[in-house]
Amino acid sequence: MGIALFIKRIKIAIETTGGPFGFMAEFSRNLNIIRGRNSAGKSTIVHSILYALGMEELIGAQNAEALTYVLKDHVEYDDTKHYVTRSMVIMEMESKGKTITITRKIKEDGVNPKLVEIQECAVLSKGETAPILYRFLHDGGSAQLREGFYTYLENFLGLQLPMVPHTNGKQVKLYLQYIFAAMAIEQKRGWTDYIANLPYFGVKEARIKIVDFLVGTNVFEMDAIRARLDHESLELNTSWQDTYRAITNDALKSSMKVQKLPRNPVVDFLPSSVSYMKSTLQGLVDLDTYKSNQIQALKKLTNDELKWKDSAPEETLKLIEHETARLQELTVAYEACVGELTLHRAARNANALHQRQAEEELSKNQAAQKLIRYGASLKLDVASDVCPACQQNIGHSLTDLHESTPHMDITTNIDYLKSQIKMLERDTAGIEQSIKETMVVSEELAKRIAQSKDKLRALKADLTTNAVVSKANLRQQLQIEMSIEEASLFLQRNEEQLETLVELSARFKQNLQNRGELPKDHYSDADLAKYDLFGKIFRSNVASFDYHSAPISDIKFNVDNLLPELDKIELREIYRKDFSERKAASTSSSSKSGSNIARESSASDFVRLIWSYILTLYETSAHFTVNGNHPGFILLDEPGQHSMATKSQLALLQKLSASKNLQSIVAASFDDSDATYNEATHNVQFKLIHLGDKAIVPNGDTVLTGD
């Protein structure tokens, strides 16, 4: 896409108790080298560039917290501390023919560093003026709203950042900070991974998304559709589960059970396939049969109502005796239910205690396992079950000293505890369901006991009344009518819920159809061709930077994780390295057939791999067959890590200088050696910004720092 970001000038203005201090420099469109000895302030300039761009999170913090003390606390000059009262960074840059000047305050009373001032003119180079546009950053909406700085910067650079899936299931815009993480490498942590210092914004597989965007693949549209379908599927499943629980809970409260109701979404759901069973003293009865029986009972009571006055008291006494026996049965059943509920609650409490104990044991065992693993990495004898003093075998348990019975090792114990916790969780869930069902049964029994007592009172009243109509008969009719109405209302409520499931089923079917129409492969043939080119350019760069840890021809590019790997080699170390170096060079890999090339490289060779990766991102994007989205800017702070060979640094600078549509800024000390500097820059075209003892000097913001 050609050069999209060209930093023209930077000015650091600091007011102190000892007068004005600062720094100012002008950059070329191609390679720029900021040379200075260690502690001269190279990183201060790099940090200031990132701060002006709103990218200080790549250093590790937001706002002034990310910057060195000289920009916000005090300036040391001539063995005297001059305390900072006010400071700011002003940077002029160009993109696609348009020049803007950004001013961002570091320290100033009454001004929040989240506020950025923008003038759409060349303030530093030409002294132009323009109305100030105020934008904000590091706050909600700074990448979405028109007033947000990242929105402005994205539009200024001509980027169209894609939507990517967030860990919460929603779609968010790919953060601009992620893009700059692949272009700006700071000294302290930037050389620890291919794209290091990624701020955590909750984007899944952020590094892969960065590479896909810079190289210009077409995966984002398909990924957005997949993510939308995944999110929709999750919502459908949640809605279905909610409706399922609503139906079953409603049934429980009405002493019913639902049968043939799918727990999870299904295609072409039919409400007619669902049936209901009513719980009675005689057992489960089909709901339609129950309603029919209740209607018949109501008719019988209506007929008996007219005969009641002519009936003898003996008949009423028999009814009282029958109802008394029924009340006794209900009371016994209720007491048994209460006892069962007590047992369930006791079992739940016991399970909770056992689960807590298992989780504590698991935590202790996992901590012990970590210590053993770290010890094994350090090759400690005790981690291999060997006494470092006498070389005798030692176990993981004190009982090993006196018993020959085998004990589980830590790994087996951890697996056992995990399975035990899962078993207890499942058991607890079952107990909770049993408690819920038992409580519903007990409530129903309590309700029937109350009804039976009411009926007994009415029957006893009938023995001494001269009324034409039996109170007991009327009360029983009322209870039956209420039970019939309750069943009808339950069915009516469920009809609405079942219609909801029909709608969810149709949406689920459409979701599956849409998912089936998506391409099976993640990358198209055109995208795979881009990554094939990426692999070729990467190997070429690795070779030119004098990489020696593995044969160049064995290096392959894995399109699954977008990392270079060694082909057909598993966990093979090319160099024997100590623990700290191996830890620094290691990085994860998703490949099953190859080994991560970072683990197979010396420390300096891994830095060469990072050089190659960062530069290949630009070169692939800029290739005429690709036309990707790289802004054409690279910032490297001390790329010569781990006593890097001078000829490798020369190769890097030659590459950067030869890339005519790339602006690169390299801050380097060259081991504080003129000979190393001359050798590393031999026949390289670049603009030199040579620092003195200190970058920040009195009135330094008024004079350009140059050769």
XYZ file of C-alpha atoms in Angstrom:
707
model
C 0.000 0.000 0.000
C 3.088 2.225 -0.070
C 4.307 4.339 2.812
C 1.296 5.300 4.929
C 3.066 6.629 8.019
C 5.983 9.048 7.767
C 7.150 10.688 10.995
C 8.728 13.981 9.952
C 9.774 15.646 13.198
C 9.559 15.172 16.936
C 9.953 17.726 19.690
C 10.186 17.014 23.412
C 9.642 20.184 25.468
C 10.356 20.091 29.214
C 10.112 23.005 31.622
C 12.042 22.521 34.858
C 13.044 24.400 37.956
C 16.399 24.939 36.222
C 15.006 26.258 32.944
C 13.836 24.709 29.645
C 15.172 21.342 28.464
C 14.244 19.235 25.489
C 15.041 17.452 22.263
C 14.147 17.941 18.610
C 14.965 15.868 15.538
C 13.957 15.533 11.908
C 13.536 12.140 10.226
C 13.982 11.077 6.623
C 11.506 8.977 4.636
C 13.841 5.988 4.654
C 16.257 4.622 7.283
C 16.998 6.747 10.362
C 19.545 5.753 12.998
C 19.474 7.287 16.469
C 22.987 6.670 17.759
C 24.005 7.203 21.347
C 25.777 5.464 24.147
C 23.861 3.474 26.727
C 21.829 5.750 29.056
C 22.117 8.669 26.620
C 18.347 8.676 26.121
C 17.663 6.625 22.985
C 14.823 4.765 24.670
C 13.422 8.082 25.899
C 13.030 9.181 22.277
C 11.519 5.821 21.272
C 9.066 6.018 24.172
C 8.161 9.587 23.232
C 7.357 8.527 19.658
C 5.079 5.771 20.949
C 3.529 8.161 23.489
C 2.689 10.695 20.783
C 1.038 7.902 18.778
C -0.955 6.788 21.824
C 0.903 3.470 21.782
C 2.665 3.603 25.153
C 0.784 0.458 26.236
C 3.369 -1.411 24.148
C 5.902 -0.279 26.766
C 3.749 -1.678 29.557
C 1.470 1.052 30.946
C -0.861 3.902 30.050
C -0.173 7.625 30.015
C 2.886 9.042 31.814
C 3.361 5.875 33.898
C 4.957 4.263 30.840
C 7.607 6.976 30.427
C 11.063 7.403 31.915
C 11.654 9.770 34.843
C 13.360 12.423 32.704
C 10.055 13.209 30.980
C 7.958 13.599 34.123
C 10.041 13.790 37.324
C 13.475 15.380 37.012
C 16.273 16.036 34.532
C 19.832 15.309 35.649
C 22.319 17.718 34.092
C 25.803 18.667 35.300
C 25.293 16.546 38.432
C 22.210 18.573 39.356
C 18.567 17.503 39.485
C 16.146 19.909 37.828
C 12.552 19.014 38.695
C 10.009 18.898 35.877
C 7.114 21.347 36.152
C 5.646 20.882 32.675
C 6.389 18.566 29.736
C 4.938 17.503 26.405
C 5.682 15.677 23.146
C 4.944 17.274 19.775
C 5.220 15.130 16.658
C 4.655 15.998 13.024
C 3.764 13.199 10.625
C 2.420 12.586 7.167
C 0.147 9.990 5.582
C -1.032 9.869 1.983
C -0.005 13.476 1.368
C -1.682 14.912 4.471
C 0.417 16.373 7.304
C -0.727 16.683 10.905
C 0.954 17.707 14.145
C 0.088 15.908 17.374
C 0.649 17.460 20.796
C 0.301 15.298 23.864
C 0.968 16.609 27.335
C 2.990 14.466 29.725
C 2.849 16.660 32.812
C 0.779 19.807 33.126
C -1.532 20.997 35.873
C -5.182 20.700 34.918
C -4.544 18.717 31.715
C -5.348 15.018 31.492
C -2.795 13.019 29.450
C -5.747 11.220 27.834
C -6.390 14.402 25.846
C -4.613 14.762 22.486
C -4.356 17.982 20.463
C -4.206 17.713 16.667
C -3.445 20.433 14.120
C -3.822 19.467 10.480
C -0.730 21.327 9.298
C 3.089 21.274 9.488
C 3.668 23.066 12.800
C 7.266 21.956 13.439
C 8.768 21.983 9.946
C 7.003 25.020 8.451
C 5.628 26.914 11.438
C 2.059 26.618 10.136
C -0.997 26.973 12.361
C -4.472 25.475 12.208
C -7.474 25.065 14.521
C -6.877 22.524 17.273
C -8.875 19.294 17.152
C -9.271 17.636 20.540
C -9.425 13.853 20.728
C -9.315 11.424 23.677
C -7.717 8.024 24.196
C -7.503 5.181 26.771
C -11.206 5.452 27.476
C -14.401 3.845 26.233
C -15.130 4.763 22.616
C -11.626 6.027 21.773
C -11.483 3.516 18.885
C -15.157 3.797 17.853
C -16.379 7.351 18.370
C -15.537 10.215 16.036
C -13.993 12.049 18.997
C -11.696 9.111 19.782
C -8.006 9.481 18.935
C -7.630 5.923 17.633
C -10.574 6.477 15.294
C -8.840 9.595 13.969
C -5.472 7.834 13.613
C -7.047 4.850 11.837
C -8.701 7.151 9.304
C -5.532 9.237 8.941
C -3.498 6.132 8.075
C -6.168 4.941 5.639
C -6.687 1.677 7.500
C -9.948 -0.227 7.702
C -9.554 -2.381 10.776
C -11.683 -5.535 10.666
C -14.095 -6.850 13.262
C -12.740 -9.781 15.266
C -14.253 -12.035 17.959
C -13.883 -10.998 21.588
C -13.682 -13.499 24.426
C -17.175 -12.388 25.495
C -18.561 -13.633 22.177
C -19.129 -10.190 20.691
C -17.430 -8.652 17.663
C -14.963 -5.808 18.272
C -12.695 -3.830 16.002
C -9.092 -5.074 15.796
C -7.204 -2.672 18.046
C -4.742 -0.269 16.449
C -2.301 -0.966 19.296
C -2.051 -4.545 18.021
C -0.993 -3.325 14.568
C 1.752 -1.142 16.035
C 2.993 -4.064 18.150
C 4.113 -5.655 14.870
C 5.949 -2.467 13.821
C 7.441 -1.011 17.015
C 9.839 -3.178 19.039
C 10.970 -1.671 22.339
C 14.158 -2.792 24.054
C 13.167 -4.433 27.353
C 10.528 -6.977 26.322
C 10.125 -6.493 22.608
C 12.758 -9.083 21.707
C 11.132 -11.964 23.617
C 8.662 -13.115 20.954
C 7.815 -12.667 17.295
C 5.205 -10.060 18.202
C 5.676 -9.237 21.873
C 4.105 -6.762 24.309
C 0.547 -7.284 23.089
C -1.811 -5.485 25.494
C -4.645 -7.702 26.662
C -7.889 -6.491 25.121
C -9.707 -9.832 25.101
C -9.241 -10.567 21.385
C -8.908 -14.258 20.595
C -5.648 -15.265 18.861
C -4.552 -11.633 18.602
C -1.155 -12.322 16.975
C -2.741 -14.406 14.203
C -5.307 -11.659 13.578
C -2.497 -9.087 13.297
C -0.587 -11.108 10.714
C -3.746 -11.915 8.743
C -4.581 -8.203 8.567
C -1.109 -6.932 7.656
C -0.672 -9.574 4.950
C -4.116 -8.685 3.597
C -5.934 -12.025 3.812
C -9.670 -12.368 3.248
C -10.380 -14.371 6.393
C -11.980 -11.611 8.428
C -15.292 -11.575 6.586
C -15.629 -15.358 6.940
C -14.406 -15.218 10.539
C -16.964 -12.518 11.328
C -19.741 -14.679 9.853
C -18.504 -17.737 11.762
C -18.258 -15.746 14.977
C -21.768 -14.354 14.464
C -23.131 -17.855 13.859
C -21.257 -19.190 16.893
C -22.625 -16.396 19.055
C -26.121 -16.937 17.659
C -25.836 -20.687 18.324
C -24.784 -19.984 21.904
C -27.720 -17.608 22.376
C -30.112 -20.179 20.883
C -28.810 -22.844 23.227
C -29.129 -20.505 26.219
C -32.687 -19.492 25.250
C -33.645 -23.134 24.717
C -32.221 -24.100 28.113
C -34.073 -21.216 29.774
C -37.365 -22.272 28.163
C -36.729 -25.925 29.045
C -36.133 -25.004 32.684
C -39.215 -22.756 32.730
C -41.422 -25.617 31.467
C -39.983 -28.268 33.796
C -40.035 -25.974 36.841
C -43.641 -24.992 36.097
C -44.495 -28.684 35.775
C -42.815 -29.469 39.095
C -44.819 -26.767 40.877
C -48.001 -28.287 39.425
C -46.978 -31.831 40.466
C -46.375 -32.845 36.864
C -43.575 -34.317 34.804
C -42.743 -33.395 31.212
C -41.838 -36.214 28.846
C -40.131 -36.192 25.417
C -39.055 -32.546 25.756
C -35.542 -32.115 24.226
C -33.038 -30.574 26.617
C -30.975 -29.055 23.751
C -31.973 -27.379 20.455
C -33.259 -29.723 17.741
C -34.296 -29.261 14.126
C -38.041 -29.364 13.288
C -39.311 -29.480 16.859
C -42.959 -30.644 17.160
C -44.948 -29.510 20.238
C -47.322 -32.452 19.781
C -44.479 -34.837 20.656
C -44.366 -33.496 24.227
C -46.556 -35.176 26.842
C -47.349 -34.439 30.501
C -47.876 -36.761 33.459
C -49.744 -35.752 36.630
C -48.437 -37.022 39.949
C -51.226 -38.589 42.087
C -51.349 -40.838 45.134
C -51.808 -43.752 42.731
C -48.709 -42.746 40.718
C -48.141 -40.879 37.437
C -51.208 -40.416 35.230
C -51.404 -38.936 31.748
C -52.631 -35.335 32.079
C -55.535 -35.812 29.649
C -56.625 -38.916 31.570
C -56.299 -36.994 34.834
C -58.496 -34.165 33.552
C -61.077 -36.665 32.262
C -61.171 -38.439 35.636
C -61.578 -35.121 37.440
C -64.468 -34.119 35.177
C -66.185 -37.463 35.831
C -65.675 -37.005 39.569
C -67.181 -33.526 39.344
C -70.258 -34.867 37.544
C -70.696 -37.536 40.229
C -70.479 -34.929 42.985
C -73.066 -32.807 41.192
C -75.440 -35.783 41.017
C -74.766 -36.689 44.664
C -75.534 -33.121 45.700
C -79.292 -33.625 45.135
C -79.369 -36.955 46.992
C -77.468 -35.689 50.032
C -80.515 -34.472 52.030
C -82.098 -37.935 51.871
C -78.870 -39.748 52.828
C -78.455 -41.225 56.311
C -75.848 -39.922 58.836
C -74.128 -43.303 58.651
C -73.022 -42.532 55.105
C -71.481 -39.257 56.256
C -69.716 -41.077 59.092
C -68.249 -43.553 56.596
C -67.000 -40.624 54.505
C -65.434 -39.092 57.629
C -63.749 -42.400 58.446
C -62.451 -42.735 54.869
C -61.148 -39.162 54.793
C -59.487 -39.607 58.207
C -57.609 -42.638 56.889
C -56.637 -40.670 53.790
C -55.381 -37.771 55.953
C -53.264 -40.210 57.941
C -51.726 -41.587 54.724
C -50.977 -38.074 53.520
C -49.397 -37.161 56.866
C -47.165 -40.246 56.825
C -46.143 -39.504 53.236
C -45.398 -35.867 54.160
C -43.235 -36.859 57.121
C -41.350 -39.352 54.938
C -40.839 -36.596 52.378
C -39.478 -34.212 55.024
C -37.109 -36.940 56.210
C -35.939 -37.566 52.652
C -35.361 -33.833 52.213
C -33.229 -33.779 55.374
C -31.115 -36.664 54.052
C -30.635 -34.945 50.693
C -29.482 -31.726 52.375
C -27.074 -33.645 54.584
C -25.661 -35.400 51.499
C -25.282 -32.043 49.744
C -23.387 -30.566 52.700
C -21.133 -33.639 52.874
C -20.438 -33.375 49.149
C -19.570 -29.689 49.499
C -17.102 -30.522 52.287
C -15.498 -33.349 50.293
C -15.250 -31.150 47.204
C -13.559 -28.373 49.196
C -11.064 -30.849 50.597
C -10.386 -32.327 47.146
C -9.859 -28.858 45.657
C -7.411 -27.950 48.432
C -5.517 -31.206 47.874
C -5.496 -30.596 44.126
C -4.068 -27.096 44.616
C -1.306 -28.441 46.877
C -0.442 -31.262 44.474
C -0.345 -28.906 41.484
C 1.986 -26.554 43.373
C 4.249 -29.492 44.269
C 4.194 -30.662 40.647
C 5.328 -27.204 39.492
C 8.227 -27.242 41.930
C 9.264 -30.688 40.705
C 9.033 -29.594 37.057
C 11.040 -26.436 37.671
C 13.576 -28.499 39.567
C 13.758 -30.959 36.678
C 14.391 -28.037 34.339
C 17.300 -27.053 36.578
C 18.444 -30.703 36.643
C 18.116 -30.982 40.426
C 18.585 -34.543 41.720
C 15.703 -34.233 44.174
C 13.319 -33.597 41.281
C 14.306 -36.991 39.885
C 13.554 -38.748 43.197
C 17.267 -39.004 44.013
C 18.842 -37.784 47.249
C 21.526 -35.207 46.322
C 23.731 -36.357 49.241
C 23.682 -40.167 49.126
C 22.129 -40.755 45.688
C 19.524 -43.096 47.218
C 16.012 -43.225 45.810
C 13.443 -41.041 47.588
C 9.680 -41.024 47.209
C 6.914 -38.447 47.310
C 5.439 -39.735 50.578
C 6.816 -40.176 54.112
C 5.249 -43.655 54.217
C 7.602 -44.702 51.429
C 10.320 -45.006 54.088
C 8.629 -47.944 55.831
C 6.260 -49.535 53.332
C 6.791 -51.297 50.068
C 3.174 -50.709 48.992
C 3.152 -48.582 45.813
C 1.734 -45.052 46.059
C 0.290 -42.838 43.355
C 2.757 -40.339 41.943
C 1.811 -36.661 41.814
C 0.554 -36.725 38.222
C -1.696 -39.726 38.897
C -2.880 -38.139 42.137
C -3.765 -34.906 40.313
C -5.721 -36.824 37.667
C -7.525 -38.759 40.406
C -8.422 -35.581 42.322
C -9.711 -33.904 39.157
C -11.941 -36.878 38.352
C -13.110 -36.979 41.978
C -14.057 -33.288 41.862
C -15.981 -33.824 38.613
C -17.786 -36.814 40.153
C -18.704 -34.764 43.234
C -19.941 -31.913 41.032
C -22.179 -34.289 39.066
C -23.410 -35.905 42.282
C -24.158 -32.502 43.810
C -26.112 -31.465 40.715
C -28.186 -34.647 41.026
C -28.797 -34.010 44.724
C -29.869 -30.423 44.003
C -32.395 -31.709 41.466
C -33.658 -34.298 43.973
C -34.024 -31.577 46.621
C -35.995 -29.448 44.189
C -38.304 -32.352 43.263
C -38.752 -33.454 46.890
C -39.624 -29.908 47.962
C -42.298 -29.736 45.259
C -43.723 -33.087 46.404
C -43.719 -31.948 50.040
C -45.500 -28.714 49.100
C -48.093 -30.698 47.153
C -48.599 -33.066 50.109
C -48.961 -30.122 52.489
C -51.553 -28.671 50.141
C -53.484 -31.967 50.031
C -53.299 -32.324 53.820
C -54.857 -28.863 54.168
C -57.581 -29.837 51.682
C -58.259 -33.098 53.561
C -58.568 -31.255 56.857
C -60.981 -28.780 55.276
C -63.043 -31.680 53.908
C -63.151 -33.370 57.330
C -64.368 -30.165 58.963
C -67.042 -29.815 56.307
C -68.170 -33.455 56.730
C -68.410 -33.066 60.497
C -70.374 -29.871 60.004
C -72.737 -31.780 57.677
C -73.692 -34.111 60.568
C -75.174 -31.239 62.578
C -76.560 -29.004 59.835
C -80.037 -28.686 58.397
C -78.716 -27.242 55.115
C -80.106 -28.518 51.855
C -76.622 -28.771 50.297
C -73.589 -30.621 51.700
C -70.682 -28.346 52.583
C -68.243 -31.207 52.019
C -69.694 -31.857 48.600
C -69.435 -28.203 47.626
C -65.884 -27.932 48.949
C -64.824 -31.028 47.016
C -66.449 -29.688 43.850
C -64.570 -26.435 44.327
C -61.259 -28.248 44.792
C -61.808 -30.369 41.673
C -62.782 -27.310 39.626
C -59.620 -25.560 40.826
C -57.436 -28.556 39.896
C -59.017 -28.712 36.414
C -58.492 -24.968 35.953
C -54.899 -25.268 37.198
C -54.182 -28.001 34.637
C -55.800 -25.931 31.865
C -53.773 -22.843 32.798
C -50.604 -24.962 32.865
C -51.303 -26.206 29.329
C -52.070 -22.668 28.196
C -48.789 -21.357 29.615
C -46.889 -24.228 28.052
C -48.408 -23.630 24.634
C -46.673 -20.238 24.614
C -43.387 -21.791 25.773
C -43.611 -24.559 23.168
C -44.211 -21.962 20.453
C -41.008 -20.295 21.622
C -39.206 -23.623 21.152
C -40.689 -23.962 17.646
C -39.261 -20.543 16.764
C -35.877 -21.407 18.311
C -35.867 -24.712 16.403
C -36.407 -22.896 13.094
C -33.578 -20.460 13.872
C -31.341 -23.356 14.904
C -32.035 -25.094 11.582
C -31.200 -21.908 9.661
C -28.013 -21.491 11.707
C -26.904 -25.003 10.751
C -27.699 -24.354 7.082
C -25.727 -21.080 7.084
C -22.821 -22.816 8.800
C -22.877 -25.591 6.199
C -22.605 -23.057 3.363
C -19.333 -21.612 4.707
C -16.081 -22.765 3.081
C -14.468 -25.678 4.901
C -10.906 -24.307 4.719
C -9.906 -21.297 6.803
C -7.679 -19.773 4.104
C -8.521 -19.410 0.430
C -6.062 -20.398 -2.301
C -5.157 -16.711 -2.707
C -4.408 -16.407 1.012
C -2.306 -19.579 0.983
C -0.314 -18.123 -1.922
C 0.402 -15.041 0.213
C 1.690 -17.181 3.053
C 3.735 -19.261 0.649
C 5.371 -15.987 -0.416
C 5.767 -15.048 3.263
C 7.675 -18.290 3.896
C 10.020 -17.698 0.963
C 10.773 -14.106 1.983
C 11.247 -15.167 5.598
C 13.800 -17.844 4.693
C 15.626 -15.355 2.485
C 15.809 -12.848 5.340
C 16.938 -15.483 7.834
C 19.743 -16.495 5.488
C 20.850 -12.901 4.899
C 20.989 -12.270 8.658
C 23.444 -15.201 9.068
C 21.181 -17.575 11.005
C 23.073 -20.769 11.946
C 20.957 -22.734 14.441
C 19.341 -24.875 11.737
C 19.565 -25.429 7.977
C 17.591 -22.708 6.204
C 16.000 -25.276 3.893
C 14.431 -27.026 6.907
C 12.529 -23.914 7.976
C 8.851 -24.037 7.050
C 5.994 -21.627 7.678
C 3.081 -23.143 9.596
C -0.224 -21.650 8.401
C -2.016 -23.017 11.478
C -0.224 -20.725 13.921
C 1.529 -18.392 11.428
C 4.937 -19.145 12.922
C 8.139 -20.458 11.337
C 9.003 -24.012 12.335
C 11.550 -26.706 11.714
C 10.231 -29.425 9.450
C 10.303 -33.082 10.569
C 12.229 -32.363 13.765
C 10.663 -32.949 17.166
C 12.082 -31.229 20.266
C 15.653 -31.283 18.919
C 18.077 -28.777 20.423
C 20.711 -27.517 18.034
C 22.677 -25.817 20.813
C 22.948 -26.831 24.468
C 21.787 -23.827 26.423
C 21.434 -23.095 30.099
C 18.031 -22.908 31.723
C 17.598 -19.126 31.645
C 18.501 -18.874 27.962
C 16.164 -21.728 27.014
C 13.379 -20.092 28.993
C 13.936 -16.776 27.211
C 13.983 -18.388 23.776
C 10.986 -20.708 24.216
C 7.528 -19.978 22.808
C 4.406 -22.038 22.302
C 3.531 -23.882 19.127
C 0.357 -25.541 17.932
C 2.127 -27.793 15.476
C 2.020 -31.512 16.151
C 4.516 -32.609 13.533
C 7.160 -29.923 13.850
C 9.007 -28.151 16.645
C 8.913 -24.436 17.273
C 11.997 -22.917 15.714
C 12.425 -20.566 18.690
C 13.222 -23.566 20.884
C 15.814 -24.745 18.388
C 17.712 -21.442 18.235
C 20.418 -19.703 20.202
C 19.455 -16.422 21.891
C 21.024 -14.233 19.188
C 19.592 -16.429 16.434
C 16.123 -16.040 17.913
C 16.537 -12.262 17.642
C 17.462 -12.810 13.976
C 14.197 -14.710 13.598
C 12.300 -11.756 15.092
C 14.062 -9.362 12.684
C 13.083 -11.608 9.800
C 9.489 -11.954 10.975
C 8.928 -8.214 11.464
C 10.582 -7.307 8.159
C 8.823 -10.114 6.265
C 5.460 -8.779 7.423
C 6.238 -5.524 5.634
C 7.851 -7.070 2.551
C 4.980 -9.509 2.006
C 2.397 -6.761 2.463
C 4.264 -4.459 0.068
C 4.708 -7.146 -2.620
C 2.929 -6.261 -5.871
C 0.967 -9.545 -5.804
C -0.300 -8.960 -2.270
C -1.041 -5.261 -1.658
C -1.573 -5.751 2.071
C -2.250 -3.322 4.901
C 1.175 -2.623 6.430
C 1.537 1.133 7.145
C 5.170 1.086 5.975
C 6.779 2.002 9.290
C 9.165 0.076 11.579
C 10.669 1.244 14.879
C 13.442 -0.872 16.445
C 15.007 -0.142 19.828
C 18.454 -1.791 20.220
C 18.010 -4.612 17.680
C 21.576 -5.846 18.325
C 20.611 -8.009 21.299
C 22.712 -10.811 22.863
C 26.084 -9.641 21.485
C 24.750 -9.755 17.943
C 27.397 -10.120 15.237
C 28.160 -6.833 13.497
C 27.745 -8.338 10.023
C 24.204 -9.392 10.965
C 23.410 -5.827 12.041
C 24.865 -4.591 8.752
C 22.561 -6.975 6.846
C 19.551 -5.690 8.782
C 20.369 -2.028 8.135
C 20.993 -2.771 4.447
C 17.568 -4.403 4.200
C 15.864 -1.470 5.892
C 17.702 1.077 3.759
C 16.858 -0.787 0.547
C 13.112 -0.724 1.303
C 12.227 2.543 -0.402
C 8.576 2.662 0.681
C 9.434 1.945 4.310
C 10.337 4.482 6.976
C 12.449 2.842 9.650
C 13.839 4.296 12.857
C 16.573 2.309 14.605
C 17.901 3.299 18.036
C 21.264 1.642 18.706
C 24.425 2.075 20.770
C 26.671 -0.141 18.566
C 28.441 -1.241 21.766
C 29.602 2.389 22.228
C 32.247 1.636 19.610
C 33.062 3.728 16.526
C 34.563 0.664 14.854
C 31.381 -1.358 15.375
C 29.263 1.562 14.151
C 31.372 2.045 11.022
C 31.313 -1.669 10.221
C 27.544 -2.006 10.823
C 26.713 0.995 8.598
C 29.285 0.465 5.842
C 27.828 1.591 2.482
C 24.356 1.975 4.060
C 22.341 5.071 3.173
C 20.617 6.563 6.223
C 20.006 9.715 8.213
C 22.000 9.846 11.436
C 20.673 11.440 14.608
C 23.764 11.419 16.806
C 23.125 12.046 20.484
C 25.654 13.612 22.794
C 26.076 12.579 26.400
C 22.353 13.152 26.895
C 19.433 13.458 24.497
C 17.583 15.874 26.796
C 19.658 19.048 27.095
C 19.029 22.730 27.921
C 17.016 24.380 25.117
C 17.269 21.098 23.190
C 13.767 21.585 21.807
C 14.891 24.639 19.829
C 17.723 23.080 17.791
C 17.603 20.030 15.519
C 19.776 17.157 16.671
C 21.745 15.830 13.717
C 25.116 14.512 12.675
